[in-house]
Each structure stands twice: as C-alpha cells, then as structure tokens.
C-alpha cells in the first residue's frame, strides 16, 4: 500500500527506525564514539535561518500546499526503492528552488530563507537512507550523490554542515559493510566527485569557535576515517588533495586543546601508516618541523588529560612513521630533532618513552648514520647509557613495559656501533671500559635474560609445534638481536668474563 503514497505522505513519514545518530544529540554521539567526543562550550549560532530553527515553538515546514499534505500512513515502516526515489526527487526540487531564489534575490535573505529551512529539513530526512545501505546504488544512479556534494560549497555553512553530517552517516563503516555493492558504488561516486578536495575547501571556511561548525570539522574528519578504513588506498588521494596540509595547519593553530586537535592527530597517523607517498609529502611541506614544534611542549610538561596523552602518543607515532622515509631523517637532523629527543630523555617526563622510540627510528639502518654521529657529538651518550644501565621500574605511559624500554635502548646503541665513524665510535667503545667494565656486565645480564626467555619459548614451541615465530618475538627475541650486535668483534674492550660465549 505504501507504493501508492503521494509525495506529501512520504515527506511526512516518520519511520520507527531512527538514524544511527541525531544531529544535535551529543550524548548519544559520545556513546558511539567515546574517544572523539566534542568538548566545546555552548556558543551562539549565527546563520540565515538560525532564528527560525532555534525558536522552541518552531515546527519544521515542508514545501507542500496544505491540501497536499495528508497524515502519514502508520503502517509504512520500510524505506524501499520507490520511496527513496520520491525522497530524492523532493530533495532535488528543494535544491533547485533554493538556487533559483538565491540567484533571483541575492541581497534579500528573507526571500530565500524559507527555502533554506526546507532544504535543511530534507537533508535531515535523508539520514534514514543510512539505515538502508542496500539502497545506495539508487542514490548513485539518480546522481543524488553529486547533488549532495555540490551543497558542500553552499553559501550558508548551516547547509554545508548538514551535508557533512549526512555524509558521515552514509559512510559509517558499519553501514558500508552491510552492503558491499552499495558501499562500492557510493565510494566510487564520492571519489568521482572529489569529495576530499571539497571537504577541505569547506574546512577552510568553518569557524571552530562556533559549536556547530566545530562539530562540522569533527564529522568531516570522521568521513575521512570511514573512507580510509574501508579503502586504505584513499589515504594517499586524501593527502594529495590538501587534507594533510590542512591537518598540519590545524595542529599549529594557537587554540586550546580540544577533541578536534586529538582527532587531527589520529587522522595524521592513519594517513602516514603504510603510505610512503604521504611520508614523503609530509617532509616536503615541512611536516617534520611541525611535529617537532608540537612535541616540544611536552619536553617540560606532562599532558593534562588522557586525551592529551593520546594526542602526544599519536604525534610521536606520526614522527616515527615519517622517519621511515630516508629524506625525512635529514630534515629531522636539520630541525634539531636529536637535541629535542635528548632533552626529553633527560627531563624524565611522560614524553620520555616516545622520545626513546623516535631516537630508535632516527638512528637505525644506514640511513641513520648522520644521526648516530650527531647524537654522540651532542653528548647523547651521557643520556642513553644511564637508561641502558637501569630500566625504570614504573612507566607513566599506559601500556609501556620495561621490555620495550630495553629493546629501544639496545637498538639505539647497536645502531651507533654499526654507523658511527672512527672518532665517535671510539668514544662509544670507551664507555664500556668505564667503572670496571660495568656496562659490559649489564650487556651480558641483558643478553642472558632474553636468551633464557627465547630458550623457554623454544621449549614450548617444541611441544606445541605452532605459533613459533610470534612466540619468539613476544618472548624477547627483538631485544636479544641488537644485544648480540652490540658485542663488537673488533672492540678493544677488555672483557673480564673471558669464558662467556655470545652466539
């Protein structure tokens, strides 16, 4: 019977199945995305139709004559392809009507304000489509996706924000996985419409001091995350279309820490993960300096909250990822990244664990030769060897372990032994002769500690005959390997324990 509904019945239809998240329900959003909950103070919203929308007595109007708006049929509770086509048709009509009125009365907002309210209302009604991802192909076939994307450039940011919220719901990963065909068609259409480039252009004009626009920024980042999770290769296109540059700009902005800054750090980590092109691009647009500047705050200050701690860890992770690109090692060196990491290690703040990991990435392999020599020149040996001699008992960083600390310290020393030139290398070797060869004793202690762990897991492997590779790594093989390298055959160190044989 619902197939015989007219347009009025459809537009007044109120389904029992609600969209995944309401436009203004911050508490519900917090339940579904707890880590990315917005924490903005309530602020006034200035827009062309906000006075109408904010009126508590206001009831959203529909672009219909009273005679054409009968009561909806309570028995209709499913959105099918026919009803969706009617909804899209009405959407297109409202888009066209608003465009015509804006062109006809560009200087008379009161003439087109009602049409803008109606356009905003229909965008909210279209959230129901996100609950039926199998209908996404109809959106694509009727070119509704391109019409939706076109509204991202609407003169009224209220409309563009409503579009962003709709796109965030449509691209929700849970919805995309419900219908592979629908998801593929939707994402292909979004890519064809240059979605990231249009989102970035919209981001540039949003004012985050206004709560609704800050939410628009947050939802924009959520769209990128959704797309990157469903199609990881889209991260490269997103970075090239300006998103990476915008994120760096947002991180540098002199604004109080908030949920959007945290989200930016998360998206940055996603863009850099396993994408060599993005790591290279980051270096070319001075991203290494930006990361070092943002991390420098934590040299003498601990994060003020768990969210800020997470952001700091994301920035350290992004820096480590970027250092896997060889040209960025030189940028890190010129940007005095070694000096910053050295100071962080000495200050003993929460940033120490991240700094040690970054130092490991900066010095490893032959690409780390210059950093190894420079670290010795800036008296880094005075910093690294106390960490080698004694593993901190307690870590402030959640999830860190003594084993991780020992692995990174030993890896740094191993890299310096392999990469340092003659003068710096001799200074390094001399460290092992100090205080009656105490560092040699410590080296042996760590070696046998992890050798015993590896042997123990080998015995388990012999019994179980499966999972041996991951088991050896978890037991400490990664820590044992650099320890063996750190025992240089050509060293002139006089070893007091002559009968100890290192494998």
XYZ file of C-alpha atoms in Angstrom:
503
model
C 0.000 0.000 0.000
C 2.902 2.362 0.610
C 3.741 2.152 -3.090
C 0.638 4.263 -3.734
C 1.696 7.095 -1.428
C 1.963 10.562 -2.875
C 4.849 12.938 -2.209
C 3.113 14.552 0.748
C 2.674 11.243 2.549
C 6.306 10.353 2.016
C 7.713 13.603 3.325
C 5.577 13.467 6.447
C 6.520 9.859 7.011
C 8.260 9.314 10.381
C 9.936 5.885 10.430
C 10.231 3.851 13.593
C 13.829 3.025 12.749
C 15.882 6.017 13.746
C 19.186 7.042 12.157
C 22.314 5.985 13.955
C 22.907 9.377 15.481
C 20.831 12.526 15.741
C 22.204 15.832 14.534
C 22.153 17.500 17.931
C 22.461 14.563 20.334
C 25.959 14.979 21.737
C 25.401 12.413 24.465
C 24.428 9.701 22.004
C 27.415 10.597 19.836
C 29.622 10.218 22.869
C 28.324 6.677 23.360
C 29.124 5.627 19.814
C 32.469 7.422 19.503
C 33.693 7.954 23.077
C 37.232 8.874 22.141
C 36.158 11.577 19.732
C 33.590 13.303 21.830
C 33.453 17.046 21.325
C 34.162 19.189 24.345
C 33.181 22.681 23.300
C 31.385 25.240 25.361
C 27.950 26.129 24.129
C 28.003 29.136 21.852
C 25.589 31.161 19.816
C 24.962 30.205 16.222
C 24.604 32.990 13.709
C 23.068 31.926 10.426
C 20.483 32.987 7.905
C 17.831 30.706 9.306
C 19.025 30.031 12.844
C 16.459 32.393 14.433
C 13.717 30.282 12.918
C 15.340 26.959 13.738
C 16.226 27.929 17.325
C 12.692 29.071 18.162
C 11.311 26.499 20.677
C 7.856 26.893 19.157
C 9.093 26.365 15.611
C 7.838 23.338 13.684
C 9.873 22.436 10.545
C 7.923 23.244 7.412
C 7.628 21.141 4.313
C 7.432 22.573 0.804
C 3.878 21.461 0.220
C 0.492 23.115 -0.037
C -1.739 22.249 2.941
C -4.126 20.313 0.730
C -1.259 18.113 -0.474
C -0.096 17.041 2.970
C -2.307 14.262 4.355
C -1.483 12.349 7.518
C 1.174 9.666 7.017
C 0.175 6.027 6.897
C 1.201 4.490 10.215
C 1.578 1.108 8.584
C 4.565 2.167 6.449
C 7.805 1.459 8.287
C 10.195 0.481 5.481
C 12.052 2.721 3.036
C 12.166 0.941 -0.298
C 13.489 1.977 -3.698
C 10.220 3.643 -4.736
C 10.018 5.763 -1.617
C 13.690 6.640 -1.883
C 13.208 7.851 -5.451
C 10.398 10.108 -4.260
C 12.600 11.406 -1.463
C 15.427 12.132 -3.886
C 13.038 13.880 -6.264
C 11.827 16.138 -3.490
C 15.415 16.795 -2.440
C 16.383 17.838 -5.962
C 13.347 20.139 -6.163
C 14.316 21.894 -2.943
C 17.917 22.285 -4.074
C 16.766 23.830 -7.342
C 14.237 26.095 -5.633
C 16.839 27.422 -3.226
C 19.312 28.046 -6.032
C 16.746 29.938 -8.084
C 15.673 32.139 -5.180
C 19.271 32.915 -4.237
C 20.027 33.949 -7.798
C 16.840 35.994 -8.087
C 17.134 37.720 -4.689
C 20.849 37.708 -3.805
C 20.529 40.693 -1.452
C 17.206 39.769 0.155
C 17.767 36.850 2.568
C 14.165 36.931 3.697
C 13.167 35.847 0.180
C 15.173 32.617 0.211
C 15.345 31.878 3.946
C 12.262 29.645 3.932
C 13.645 27.574 1.068
C 16.870 27.168 3.016
C 14.995 25.882 6.045
C 13.195 23.392 3.831
C 16.463 22.308 2.230
C 17.994 21.752 5.649
C 14.941 19.721 6.694
C 15.115 17.417 3.689
C 18.815 16.807 4.341
C 17.933 15.650 7.824
C 15.180 13.415 6.470
C 17.700 11.748 4.168
C 19.579 10.352 7.164
C 17.134 7.453 7.017
C 18.947 6.251 3.883
C 21.982 5.392 6.037
C 19.926 2.628 7.641
C 19.359 1.009 4.231
C 22.832 0.745 2.584
C 21.449 -1.685 0.015
C 19.657 1.347 -1.472
C 22.896 3.289 -2.020
C 23.011 2.315 -5.725
C 19.812 4.313 -6.258
C 21.495 7.406 -4.792
C 24.286 6.957 -7.303
C 22.107 6.125 -10.309
C 19.940 9.216 -9.791
C 23.026 11.453 -9.368
C 21.924 12.383 -5.865
C 25.485 11.926 -4.588
C 26.770 14.657 -6.882
C 23.939 16.965 -5.813
C 24.781 16.327 -2.158
C 28.472 17.032 -2.743
C 27.583 20.216 -4.589
C 25.956 21.567 -1.431
C 29.305 21.460 0.394
C 30.024 24.773 -1.328
C 26.671 26.305 -0.343
C 26.919 29.924 0.768
C 25.260 29.082 4.079
C 27.563 26.964 6.251
C 24.488 25.563 8.012
C 23.708 23.700 4.799
C 27.276 22.504 4.271
C 27.418 21.271 7.877
C 24.143 19.384 7.378
C 25.657 17.773 4.272
C 28.778 16.773 6.199
C 26.665 15.171 8.899
C 24.684 13.262 6.269
C 27.848 12.044 4.535
C 29.279 10.941 7.863
C 26.229 8.749 8.437
C 26.226 7.382 4.889
C 29.910 6.419 5.085
C 29.742 4.870 8.550
C 31.863 1.725 8.352
C 29.188 -0.474 9.889
C 26.758 0.625 7.202
C 29.275 0.130 4.410
C 29.969 -3.445 5.459
C 26.265 -4.282 5.384
C 26.179 -3.979 1.594
C 29.404 -4.393 -0.354
C 27.815 -3.454 -3.678
C 26.159 -0.352 -2.279
C 29.329 0.684 -0.463
C 31.494 0.309 -3.560
C 29.120 2.332 -5.714
C 28.797 5.079 -3.115
C 32.537 5.410 -2.553
C 33.249 5.379 -6.292
C 30.745 8.201 -6.741
C 32.278 10.168 -3.868
C 35.739 9.763 -5.364
C 34.498 10.891 -8.773
C 33.048 13.958 -7.065
C 36.409 14.871 -5.494
C 34.937 14.538 -2.019
C 38.140 15.182 -0.068
C 39.017 18.308 -2.031
C 35.518 19.669 -1.443
C 35.630 18.763 2.238
C 38.950 20.575 2.641
C 37.573 23.687 0.941
C 34.666 23.621 3.363
C 37.014 23.129 6.331
C 38.889 26.280 5.402
C 35.835 28.458 5.991
C 34.492 26.875 9.187
C 34.904 28.783 12.458
C 35.578 26.335 15.284
C 34.704 28.893 17.942
C 31.096 28.215 16.900
C 29.947 24.912 18.355
C 28.032 23.722 15.299
C 30.930 24.463 12.968
C 33.361 22.705 15.303
C 31.070 19.683 15.094
C 31.214 20.027 11.321
C 35.010 19.796 11.453
C 34.768 16.717 13.646
C 32.307 14.997 11.316
C 34.466 15.877 8.310
C 37.402 14.060 9.882
C 35.078 11.143 10.636
C 34.214 10.906 6.927
C 37.902 10.668 6.062
C 38.430 7.999 8.701
C 35.471 5.995 7.402
C 36.695 6.121 3.815
C 40.288 5.296 4.765
C 39.180 2.338 6.857
C 37.060 0.914 4.055
C 39.622 1.710 1.336
C 43.091 2.359 2.814
C 44.482 3.466 -0.547
C 42.248 6.544 -0.389
C 44.613 7.943 2.244
C 47.086 8.847 -0.499
C 44.462 10.704 -2.527
C 43.205 12.485 0.585
C 46.682 13.731 1.464
C 47.336 14.925 -2.073
C 44.023 16.808 -2.199
C 45.027 19.065 0.677
C 43.955 17.207 3.802
C 47.500 16.621 5.068
C 48.368 20.297 4.728
C 45.149 21.310 6.499
C 45.833 18.937 9.402
C 49.321 20.372 9.917
C 47.852 23.868 9.827
C 45.215 22.879 12.385
C 47.822 21.343 14.694
C 49.828 24.583 14.603
C 46.796 26.777 15.285
C 47.031 28.629 18.590
C 43.889 27.137 20.053
C 43.244 25.317 23.339
C 43.486 21.558 23.198
C 40.164 20.024 22.177
C 38.635 16.922 20.638
C 39.298 18.165 17.106
C 43.025 18.514 17.722
C 43.072 14.970 19.080
C 41.150 13.754 16.035
C 43.584 15.543 13.717
C 46.467 13.646 15.308
C 44.591 10.373 14.791
C 43.887 11.085 11.130
C 47.529 12.107 10.641
C 48.631 8.715 11.963
C 46.205 6.990 9.592
C 47.451 8.962 6.586
C 51.091 8.101 7.299
C 50.614 4.447 8.156
C 51.975 2.212 5.385
C 51.850 5.018 2.797
C 55.312 6.009 1.588
C 53.898 8.752 -0.647
C 52.325 10.506 2.330
C 55.513 10.270 4.385
C 57.404 11.913 1.551
C 54.737 14.598 1.146
C 54.818 15.333 4.876
C 58.507 16.124 4.652
C 58.084 18.275 1.562
C 55.506 20.534 3.262
C 57.625 20.986 6.418
C 55.634 18.475 8.415
C 58.693 17.289 10.364
C 59.211 20.769 11.801
C 55.520 20.998 12.670
C 55.627 17.711 14.577
C 58.772 18.738 16.449
C 57.218 22.080 17.377
C 54.082 20.410 18.711
C 56.063 17.840 20.686
C 58.416 20.431 22.167
C 55.677 21.483 24.605
C 55.902 18.077 26.272
C 59.615 18.489 26.890
C 58.928 20.018 30.294
C 55.164 19.490 30.631
C 53.132 16.345 31.100
C 49.767 16.078 29.303
C 46.841 17.392 31.335
C 44.405 14.608 30.449
C 44.157 11.153 28.959
C 43.020 12.681 25.650
C 46.047 14.963 25.529
C 48.255 11.980 26.365
C 46.724 10.139 23.432
C 47.399 13.093 21.149
C 51.041 13.202 22.266
C 51.410 9.495 21.527
C 49.797 9.968 18.110
C 52.289 12.723 17.277
C 55.219 10.559 18.371
C 53.825 7.726 16.259
C 53.437 10.004 13.244
C 57.030 11.189 13.646
C 58.290 7.599 13.842
C 56.356 6.697 10.695
C 57.718 9.706 8.829
C 61.312 8.801 9.772
C 60.969 5.559 7.841
C 61.284 7.775 4.750
C 65.026 8.396 4.297
C 64.854 12.087 3.245
C 62.981 12.858 6.448
C 65.975 11.687 8.511
C 67.941 14.644 7.169
C 65.062 17.033 7.859
C 64.836 15.659 11.391
C 68.565 16.256 11.852
C 68.445 19.816 10.493
C 65.375 20.584 12.600
C 67.367 19.693 15.741
C 65.145 16.738 16.418
C 68.004 14.873 18.095
C 68.547 17.704 20.554
C 64.836 17.724 21.427
C 64.718 13.959 21.975
C 67.883 14.144 24.086
C 66.352 16.822 26.320
C 63.139 14.821 26.671
C 65.102 11.794 27.811
C 66.847 13.874 30.453
C 63.688 15.578 31.732
C 62.044 12.275 32.710
C 58.542 13.409 31.770
C 55.859 11.269 30.156
C 57.359 12.118 26.774
C 60.494 10.088 27.553
C 59.126 6.801 26.187
C 58.079 8.418 22.916
C 61.409 10.228 22.574
C 63.319 6.971 23.034
C 61.263 5.300 20.315
C 61.810 8.229 17.940
C 65.555 8.080 18.614
C 65.495 4.392 17.701
C 63.796 5.136 14.366
C 66.128 8.070 13.640
C 69.346 6.068 14.110
C 68.509 2.657 12.650
C 69.956 1.295 9.397
C 72.499 3.018 7.181
C 70.155 5.996 6.682
C 70.672 6.810 10.357
C 74.448 7.260 10.095
C 74.417 11.058 10.317
C 72.026 10.977 13.247
C 74.205 8.442 15.077
C 77.308 10.608 14.750
C 75.414 13.754 15.692
C 73.949 12.094 18.779
C 77.447 11.346 20.038
C 78.545 14.909 19.263
C 75.708 16.428 21.343
C 76.774 14.294 24.317
C 73.918 11.891 23.867
C 75.995 9.060 25.338
C 75.579 10.700 28.739
C 71.838 10.327 28.282
C 71.470 6.905 26.705
C 73.816 4.895 28.939
C 72.086 5.683 32.249
C 68.912 4.393 30.581
C 70.866 1.332 29.472
C 72.230 0.668 32.945
C 68.913 0.865 34.755
C 65.439 0.209 33.414
C 62.807 2.422 35.064
C 60.616 0.352 37.357
C 57.403 2.209 36.629
C 56.236 3.827 33.438
C 53.807 6.722 33.488
C 52.851 5.951 29.917
C 49.993 3.493 29.899
C 50.848 0.272 28.130
C 54.638 0.757 28.145
C 56.828 -2.010 29.508
C 60.424 -2.445 30.718
C 60.983 -4.802 27.785
C 60.076 -2.061 25.293
C 62.445 0.326 27.049
C 65.319 -2.167 26.923
C 64.615 -3.022 23.299
C 64.768 0.613 22.139
C 67.840 1.475 24.235
C 69.763 -1.554 22.992
C 68.679 -0.849 19.428
C 69.997 2.733 19.627
C 73.370 1.570 20.981
C 73.537 -1.183 18.373
C 72.837 1.326 15.578
C 75.581 3.633 16.843
C 78.080 0.766 16.964
C 77.305 -0.041 13.331
C 77.040 3.508 11.968
C 79.397 5.766 13.919
C 82.632 6.971 12.357
C 86.044 6.336 13.873
C 86.122 9.173 16.427
C 82.537 8.807 17.599
C 82.852 5.042 17.606
C 85.893 5.146 19.866
C 84.054 7.404 22.304
C 81.231 4.888 22.321
C 83.519 1.914 22.937
C 85.297 3.739 25.736
C 82.004 3.850 27.597
C 82.186 0.079 28.027
C 85.526 0.335 29.852
C 84.355 2.805 32.487
C 83.846 1.839 36.146
C 85.486 -1.545 35.876
C 83.546 -2.542 32.740
C 80.146 -2.252 34.433
C 78.417 -1.710 31.105
C 79.834 -4.985 29.820
C 78.344 -6.693 32.846
C 74.997 -5.060 32.112
C 75.214 -6.103 28.463
C 75.802 -9.700 29.483
C 72.983 -9.539 32.016
C 70.504 -8.402 29.383
C 71.805 -10.869 26.837
C 71.323 -13.872 29.071
C 67.983 -12.540 30.322
C 66.495 -12.539 26.841
C 68.378 -15.640 25.733
C 66.741 -17.509 28.588
C 63.327 -16.208 27.533
C 63.872 -17.295 23.946
C 65.026 -20.757 25.048
C 61.957 -21.083 27.254
C 59.630 -20.291 24.393
C 61.605 -22.638 22.120
C 60.821 -25.451 24.516
C 57.141 -24.569 24.351
C 57.329 -24.494 20.565
C 58.797 -27.954 20.506
C 55.764 -29.160 22.403
C 53.131 -27.229 20.523
C 54.690 -27.079 17.037
C 52.824 -23.935 16.072
C 52.940 -20.183 16.501
C 56.717 -20.278 16.988
C 57.629 -17.039 15.197
C 55.251 -14.761 17.086
C 56.110 -16.576 20.291
C 59.841 -15.955 19.942
C 59.280 -12.279 19.213
C 56.997 -11.827 22.183
C 59.462 -13.563 24.463
C 62.226 -11.072 23.738
C 63.959 -12.066 20.511
C 63.708 -8.483 19.232
C 65.611 -7.316 22.314
C 68.171 -10.122 22.052
C 69.151 -9.374 18.453
C 70.594 -5.849 18.995
C 72.342 -7.078 22.130
C 74.312 -9.528 20.016
C 75.253 -6.754 17.584
C 76.253 -4.541 20.476
C 79.027 -7.012 21.236
C 81.513 -5.835 18.547
C 84.096 -8.338 17.439
C 86.622 -5.615 16.650
C 86.207 -3.909 20.034
C 89.315 -3.312 22.119
C 87.252 -3.615 25.286
C 88.994 -5.847 27.768
C 86.396 -8.343 28.875
C 86.809 -9.706 32.333
C 84.482 -12.650 31.741
C 86.537 -14.444 29.108
C 84.652 -17.708 29.287
C 81.299 -16.189 28.261
C 80.456 -17.034 24.666
C 77.926 -14.945 22.783
C 76.035 -16.542 19.992
